[in-house]
XYZ file of C-alpha atoms in Angstrom:
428
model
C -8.910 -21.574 7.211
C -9.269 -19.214 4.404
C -12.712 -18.856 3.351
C -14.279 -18.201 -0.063
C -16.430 -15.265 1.364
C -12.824 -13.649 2.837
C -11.236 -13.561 -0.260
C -14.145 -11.696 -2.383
C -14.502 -9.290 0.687
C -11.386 -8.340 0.298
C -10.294 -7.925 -3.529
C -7.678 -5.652 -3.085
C -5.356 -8.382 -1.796
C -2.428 -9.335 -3.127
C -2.900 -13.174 -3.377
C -1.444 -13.667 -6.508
C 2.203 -13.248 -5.761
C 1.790 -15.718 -2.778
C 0.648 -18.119 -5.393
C 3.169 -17.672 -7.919
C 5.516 -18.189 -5.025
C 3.773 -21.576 -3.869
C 4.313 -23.089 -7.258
C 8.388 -22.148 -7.967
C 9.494 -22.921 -4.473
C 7.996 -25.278 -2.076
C 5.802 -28.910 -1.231
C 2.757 -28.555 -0.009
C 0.330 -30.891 1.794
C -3.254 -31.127 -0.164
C -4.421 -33.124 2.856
C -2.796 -33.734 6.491
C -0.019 -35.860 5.947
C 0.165 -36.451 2.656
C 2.727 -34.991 0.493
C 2.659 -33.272 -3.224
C 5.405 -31.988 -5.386
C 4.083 -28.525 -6.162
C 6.659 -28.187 -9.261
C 4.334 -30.896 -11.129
C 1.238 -29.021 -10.868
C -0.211 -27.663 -14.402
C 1.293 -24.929 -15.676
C -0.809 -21.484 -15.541
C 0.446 -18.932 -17.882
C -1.093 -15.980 -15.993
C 0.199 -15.862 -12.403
C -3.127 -14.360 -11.225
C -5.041 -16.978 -12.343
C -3.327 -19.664 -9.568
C -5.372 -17.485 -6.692
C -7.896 -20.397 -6.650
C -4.907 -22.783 -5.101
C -4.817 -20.560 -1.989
C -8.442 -22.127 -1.066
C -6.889 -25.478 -0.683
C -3.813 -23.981 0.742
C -6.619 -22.448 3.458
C -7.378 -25.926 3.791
C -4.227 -27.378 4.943
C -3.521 -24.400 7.199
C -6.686 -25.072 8.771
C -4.748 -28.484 10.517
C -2.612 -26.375 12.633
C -3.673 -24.403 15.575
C -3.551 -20.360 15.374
C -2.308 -19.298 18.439
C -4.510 -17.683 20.689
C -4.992 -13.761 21.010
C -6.783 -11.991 24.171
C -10.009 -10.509 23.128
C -11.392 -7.484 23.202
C -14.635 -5.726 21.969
C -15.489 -3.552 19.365
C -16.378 -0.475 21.505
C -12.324 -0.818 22.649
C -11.525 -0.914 19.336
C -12.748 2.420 18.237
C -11.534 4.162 21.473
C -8.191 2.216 21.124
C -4.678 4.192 21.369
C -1.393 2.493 20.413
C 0.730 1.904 24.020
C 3.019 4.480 24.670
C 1.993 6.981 21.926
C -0.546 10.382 21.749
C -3.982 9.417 21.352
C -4.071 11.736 17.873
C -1.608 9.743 15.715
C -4.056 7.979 13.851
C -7.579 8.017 12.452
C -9.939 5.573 10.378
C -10.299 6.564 7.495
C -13.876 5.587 6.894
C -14.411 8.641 9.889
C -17.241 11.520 9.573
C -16.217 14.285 7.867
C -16.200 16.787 11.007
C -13.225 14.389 11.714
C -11.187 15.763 8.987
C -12.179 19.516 8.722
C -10.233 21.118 10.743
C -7.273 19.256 9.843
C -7.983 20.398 6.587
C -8.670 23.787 7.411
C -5.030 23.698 9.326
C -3.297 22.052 5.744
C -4.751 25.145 3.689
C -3.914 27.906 5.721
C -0.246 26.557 6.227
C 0.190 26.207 2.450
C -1.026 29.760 2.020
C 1.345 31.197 4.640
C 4.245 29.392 2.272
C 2.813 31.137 -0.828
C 1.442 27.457 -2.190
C -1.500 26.093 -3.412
C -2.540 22.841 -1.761
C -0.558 19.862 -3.049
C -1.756 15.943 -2.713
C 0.049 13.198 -3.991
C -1.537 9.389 -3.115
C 1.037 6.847 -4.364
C -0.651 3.072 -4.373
C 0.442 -0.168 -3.711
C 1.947 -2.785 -6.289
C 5.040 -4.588 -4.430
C 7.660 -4.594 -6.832
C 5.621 -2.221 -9.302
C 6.808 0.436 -7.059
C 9.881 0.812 -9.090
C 7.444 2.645 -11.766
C 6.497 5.217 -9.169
C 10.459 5.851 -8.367
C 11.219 6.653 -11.491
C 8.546 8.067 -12.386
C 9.141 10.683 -9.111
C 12.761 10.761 -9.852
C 11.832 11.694 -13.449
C 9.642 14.428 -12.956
C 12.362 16.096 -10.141
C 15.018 15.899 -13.428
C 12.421 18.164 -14.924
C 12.162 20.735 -12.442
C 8.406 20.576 -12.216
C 7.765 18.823 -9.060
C 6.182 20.410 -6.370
C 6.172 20.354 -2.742
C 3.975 18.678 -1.479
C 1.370 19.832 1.265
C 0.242 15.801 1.832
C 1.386 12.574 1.070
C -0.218 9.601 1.155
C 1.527 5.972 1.121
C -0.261 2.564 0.633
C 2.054 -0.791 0.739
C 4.998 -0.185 -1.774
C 3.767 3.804 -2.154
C 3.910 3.531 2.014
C 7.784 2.595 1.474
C 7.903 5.752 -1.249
C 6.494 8.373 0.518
C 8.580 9.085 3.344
C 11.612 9.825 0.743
C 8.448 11.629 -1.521
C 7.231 13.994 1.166
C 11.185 14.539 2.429
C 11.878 15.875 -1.266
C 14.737 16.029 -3.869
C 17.588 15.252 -1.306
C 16.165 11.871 -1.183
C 15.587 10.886 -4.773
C 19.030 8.639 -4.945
C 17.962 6.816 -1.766
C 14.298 6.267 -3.406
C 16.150 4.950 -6.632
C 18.516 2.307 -4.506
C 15.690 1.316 -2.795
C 13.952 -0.406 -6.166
C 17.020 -0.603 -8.343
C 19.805 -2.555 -5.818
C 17.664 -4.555 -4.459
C 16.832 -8.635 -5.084
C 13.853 -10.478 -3.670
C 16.218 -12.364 -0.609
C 16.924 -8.184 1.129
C 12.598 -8.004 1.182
C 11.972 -11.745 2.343
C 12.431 -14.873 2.631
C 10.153 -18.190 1.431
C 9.374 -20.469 4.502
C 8.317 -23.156 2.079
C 6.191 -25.808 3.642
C 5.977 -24.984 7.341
C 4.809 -21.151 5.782
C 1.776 -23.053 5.098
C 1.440 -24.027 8.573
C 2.295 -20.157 10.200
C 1.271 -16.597 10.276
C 2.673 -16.235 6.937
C 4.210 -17.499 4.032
C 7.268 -15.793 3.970
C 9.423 -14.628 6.547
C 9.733 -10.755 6.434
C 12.817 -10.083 8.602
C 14.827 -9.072 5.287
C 12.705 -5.751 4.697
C 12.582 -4.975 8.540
C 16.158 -4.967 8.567
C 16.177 -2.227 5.941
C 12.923 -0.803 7.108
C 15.320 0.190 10.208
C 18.690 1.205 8.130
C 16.878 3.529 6.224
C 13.873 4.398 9.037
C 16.627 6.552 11.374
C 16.096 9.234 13.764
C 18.160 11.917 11.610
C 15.032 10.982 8.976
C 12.265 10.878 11.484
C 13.972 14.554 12.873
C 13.465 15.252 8.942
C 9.880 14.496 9.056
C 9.244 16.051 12.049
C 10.621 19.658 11.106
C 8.328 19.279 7.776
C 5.314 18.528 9.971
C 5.702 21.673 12.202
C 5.330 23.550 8.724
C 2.074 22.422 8.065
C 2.522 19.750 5.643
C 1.311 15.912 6.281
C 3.195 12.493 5.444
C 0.008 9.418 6.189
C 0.527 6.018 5.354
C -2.875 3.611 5.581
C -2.619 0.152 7.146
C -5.860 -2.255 7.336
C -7.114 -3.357 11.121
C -8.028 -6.960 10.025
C -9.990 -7.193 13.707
C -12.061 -4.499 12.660
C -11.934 -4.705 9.009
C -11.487 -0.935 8.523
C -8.271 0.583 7.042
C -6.503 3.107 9.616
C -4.744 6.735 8.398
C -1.481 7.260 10.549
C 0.009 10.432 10.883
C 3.394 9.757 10.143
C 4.576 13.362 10.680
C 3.291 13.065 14.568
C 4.725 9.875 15.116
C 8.071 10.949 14.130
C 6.821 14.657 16.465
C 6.981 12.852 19.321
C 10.728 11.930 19.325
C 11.117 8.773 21.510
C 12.840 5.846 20.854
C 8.585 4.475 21.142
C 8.027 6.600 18.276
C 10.642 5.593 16.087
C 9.766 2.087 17.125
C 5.673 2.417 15.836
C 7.040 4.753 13.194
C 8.779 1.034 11.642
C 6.218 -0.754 12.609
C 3.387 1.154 10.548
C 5.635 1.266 7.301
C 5.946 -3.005 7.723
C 2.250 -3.114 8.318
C 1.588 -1.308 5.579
C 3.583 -3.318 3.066
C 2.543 -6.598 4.520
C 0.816 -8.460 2.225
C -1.687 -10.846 3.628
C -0.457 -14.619 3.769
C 2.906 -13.357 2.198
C 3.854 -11.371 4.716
C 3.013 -11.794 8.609
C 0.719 -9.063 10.174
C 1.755 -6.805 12.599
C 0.499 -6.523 16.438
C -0.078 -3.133 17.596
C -0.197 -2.733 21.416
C -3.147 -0.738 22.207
C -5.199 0.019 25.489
C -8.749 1.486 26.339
C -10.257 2.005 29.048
C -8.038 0.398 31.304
C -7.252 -2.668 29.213
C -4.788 -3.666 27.139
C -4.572 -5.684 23.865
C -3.437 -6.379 20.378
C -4.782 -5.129 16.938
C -3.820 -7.478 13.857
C -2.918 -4.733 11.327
C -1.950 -5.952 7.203
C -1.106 -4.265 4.525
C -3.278 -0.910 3.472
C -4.317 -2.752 0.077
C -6.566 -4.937 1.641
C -9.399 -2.306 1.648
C -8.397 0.357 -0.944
C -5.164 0.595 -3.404
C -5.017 3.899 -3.258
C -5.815 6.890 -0.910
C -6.595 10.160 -1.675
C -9.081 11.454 0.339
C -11.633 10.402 3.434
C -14.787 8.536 2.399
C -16.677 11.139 3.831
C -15.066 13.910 1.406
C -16.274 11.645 -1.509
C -19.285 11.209 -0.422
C -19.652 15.124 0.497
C -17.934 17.116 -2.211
C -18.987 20.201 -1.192
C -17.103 20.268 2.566
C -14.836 23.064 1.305
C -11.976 20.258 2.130
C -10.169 20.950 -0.790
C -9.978 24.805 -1.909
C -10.024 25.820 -5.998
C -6.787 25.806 -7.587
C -5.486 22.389 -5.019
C -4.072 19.553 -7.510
C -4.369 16.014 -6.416
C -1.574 13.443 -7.832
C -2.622 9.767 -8.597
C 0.776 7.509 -8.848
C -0.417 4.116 -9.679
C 1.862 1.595 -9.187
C 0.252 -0.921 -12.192
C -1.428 -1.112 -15.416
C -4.276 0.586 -14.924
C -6.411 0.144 -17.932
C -7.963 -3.004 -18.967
C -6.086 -5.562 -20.821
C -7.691 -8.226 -23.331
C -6.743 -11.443 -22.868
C -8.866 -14.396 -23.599
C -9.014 -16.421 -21.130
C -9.128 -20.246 -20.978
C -12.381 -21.710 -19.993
C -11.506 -23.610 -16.710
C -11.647 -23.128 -13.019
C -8.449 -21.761 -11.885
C -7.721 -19.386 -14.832
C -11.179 -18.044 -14.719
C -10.827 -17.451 -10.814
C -7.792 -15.560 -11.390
C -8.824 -13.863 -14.299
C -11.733 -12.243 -11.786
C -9.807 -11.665 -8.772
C -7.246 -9.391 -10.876
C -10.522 -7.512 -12.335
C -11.523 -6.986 -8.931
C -8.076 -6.095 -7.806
C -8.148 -3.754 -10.479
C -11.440 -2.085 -10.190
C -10.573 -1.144 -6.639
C -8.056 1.095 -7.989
C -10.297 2.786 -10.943
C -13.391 3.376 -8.493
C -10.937 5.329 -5.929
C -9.570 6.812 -9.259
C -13.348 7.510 -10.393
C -13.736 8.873 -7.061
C -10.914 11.357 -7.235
C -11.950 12.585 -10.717
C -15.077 13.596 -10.021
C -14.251 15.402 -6.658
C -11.772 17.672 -8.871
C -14.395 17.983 -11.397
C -17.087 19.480 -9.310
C -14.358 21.729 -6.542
C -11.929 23.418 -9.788
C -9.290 20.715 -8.634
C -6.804 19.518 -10.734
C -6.414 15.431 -11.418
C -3.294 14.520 -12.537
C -2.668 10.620 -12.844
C -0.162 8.291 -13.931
C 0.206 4.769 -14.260
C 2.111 1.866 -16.097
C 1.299 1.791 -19.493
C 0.657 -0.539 -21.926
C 3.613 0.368 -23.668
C 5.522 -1.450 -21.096
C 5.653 -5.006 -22.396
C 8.865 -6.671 -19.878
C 9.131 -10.234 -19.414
C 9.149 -10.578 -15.530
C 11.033 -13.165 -13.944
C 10.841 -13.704 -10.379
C 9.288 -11.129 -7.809
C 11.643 -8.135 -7.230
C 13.761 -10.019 -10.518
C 16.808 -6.738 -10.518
C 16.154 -6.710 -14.053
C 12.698 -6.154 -14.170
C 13.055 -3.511 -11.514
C 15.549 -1.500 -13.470
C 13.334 -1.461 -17.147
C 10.575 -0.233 -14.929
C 12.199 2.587 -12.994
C 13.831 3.680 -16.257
C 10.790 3.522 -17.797
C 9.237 5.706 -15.173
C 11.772 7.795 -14.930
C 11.337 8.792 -18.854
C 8.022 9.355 -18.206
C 8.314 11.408 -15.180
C 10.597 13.529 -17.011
C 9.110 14.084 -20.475
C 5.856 15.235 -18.971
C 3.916 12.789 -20.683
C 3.046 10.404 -18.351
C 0.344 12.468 -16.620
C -3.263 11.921 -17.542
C -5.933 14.689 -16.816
C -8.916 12.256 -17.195
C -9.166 8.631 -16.463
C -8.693 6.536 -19.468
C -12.024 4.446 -18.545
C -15.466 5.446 -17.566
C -15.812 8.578 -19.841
């Protein structure tokens, strides 16, 4: 059953397209065995503000038995490696900073042997907001002034961007396919009422069947040949067990060259981009000391929107981490700054209304974070976002027409120049 305390743990969620969902497409059952026509329900014009519904949905799921998972304890968790994979494909991300200094150390002297200066770009989540970070990427290729990038970091829909990101120019026609062709049936499918009664909502199979036409070993060979230079591709998933997000190493996965690799190298980019109770989570095989078990990993949103850096480096600006002269890209796939809206005084708008501010606020403390770490090491912060000069009436998720008004709006952006931002539009 979904519990009140889960959902404010864990803002960053992406409840409110599950409920949007709910209402347009299936029954439900408020109570065990009684049935409801969800299309009579009132009418909410904000589709954030249904999150509320999901409580009672938590209800009704709580009828039907979960099945059962083998335990394991905490200590194996932290020692855990994934089955059949190198013990150094993966960190969490909430590690001490030792952790990450000499990988950091590695990242700046390989940049300097290629005559750069160290390169970051974090791309966030946003599902079918990602389109704005295609164009936007696309855009800013068409005006010759992207760079290469020394890391790249992927989080839900940015996890889906990066790989094509961090692979460079060659790629930016599959990156614009990828949000422009494509309708909500090739990402998933809705399992109306028994999702309500399963690990999920909707059934995911459409986007792992792309996930593995576009996740080949000619791109993972790609990867590979771009880690051995000294540059990084890491895409963050959240380990629900142990409620701490984990940094994968994309670049070491697709290293080790097995038909395993290629296999986890899938499996993280679906984890990453599946949204809790929309999507089902992903079992990882992993062992430790001598026994082996399953980790429940969800999408990367459900403990930050957006990474850029360790924790630890936040918290200890000074580590030498990042050299002068680096730049650090924000893409945020969303609106970004606050929006007015006045909001009607009852439960379920007013529960909405606050999970979206939290949602939000995720994304401007990590984007807080970021600014102030430039400020203080002669970094530069460049960020973009939607604006609110985007005003398109969405239909349904992935609608093909909302997708293509967004990319092209990104794109323009990307490509004029002026849709970077050198200071956070809040908080100064």
């Amino acid at each position: 059953m979904i519990q009140t305390d889960d959902l404010y743990r864990q803002p960053a969620m992406l409840w409110p397209m599950l409920v949007d969902l709910m209402r347009r497409t299936v029954r439900r059952k408020p109570a065990c065995g009684t049935t409801r026509d969800m299309s009579r329900l009132p009418s909410f014009p904000n589709r954030t503000s249904r999150l509320i519904m999901l409580i009672v949905v938590g209800m009704c799921a709580g009828c039907a038995s979960a099945p059962e998972r083998p335990q394991y304890t905490q200590e194996a968790a932290t020692m855990a490696t994934v089955v059949g994979m190198p013990g150094d494909i993966r960190m969490w991300a909430d590690a001490p900073k030792e952790v990450f200094l000499s990988e950091a150390r590695q990242l700046v002297s390989a940049a300097r042997r290629r005559g750069q200066s160290l390169a970051l770009l974090a791309l966030s989540g946003g599902a079918d907001d990602g389109a704005y970070g295609a164009g936007f990427l696309n855009g800013w290729a068409q005006a010759g002034t992207r760079p290469e990038f020394t890391v790249v970091s992927g989080i839900s829909t940015g996890a889906l961007i990066a790989p094509y990101a961090f692979l460079g120019t060659a790629y930016d026609d599959k990156l614009k396919r990828m949000f422009t062709e494509i309708e909500r049936q090739d990402i998933f499918v809705v399992r109306a009422l028994s999702g309500l009664f399963g690990a999920s909502f909707a059934d995911n199979t459409p986007l792992k069947k792309m996930v593995e036409e576009q996740v080949t070993p000619e791109l993972l060979s790609a990867i590979a040949a771009e880690h051995a230079k000294g540059r990084r591709l890491l895409l963050a998933t959240t380990n629900l067990d142990a409620q701490r997000m984990v940094v994968w190493d994309m670049g070491r996965i697709a290293e080790v060259g097995t038909p395993r690799a290629l296999e986890v190298f899938r499996k993280v980019l679906i984890a990453s981009a599946s949204i809790p109770g929309l999507f089902p989570p992903v079992l990882f095989e992993a062992q430790a000391n001598g026994e082996r078990f399953s980790e429940l990993h969800v999408d990367g949103g459900a403990t930050m929107q957006v990474f850029t850096l360790p924790p630890a480096i936040f918290t200890h600006p000074k580590s030498g981490t990042v050299p002068r002269g680096s730049k650090i890209y924000m893409v945020i796939n969303n609106k970004l700054a606050p929006e007015f809206d006045v909001v009607r005084v009852s439960a379920i708008p007013v529960a909405g209304r606050s999970f979206s501010t939290l949602i939000k606020s995720s994304a401007q403390q990590t984007v807080l974070q970021t600014y102030d770490f430039t400020r203080k090491n002669d970094v530069g912060f460049f960020l973009t976002f939607i604006g609110s000069d985007f005003d398109f009436d969405r239909g349904d998720m992935f609608d093909q027409a909302y997708l293509n008004a967004l990319y092209d709006y990104g794109l323009r952006r990307g490509s004029s120049g002026k849709g970077w931002h050198e200071e956070p539009p809040f908080g100064n």
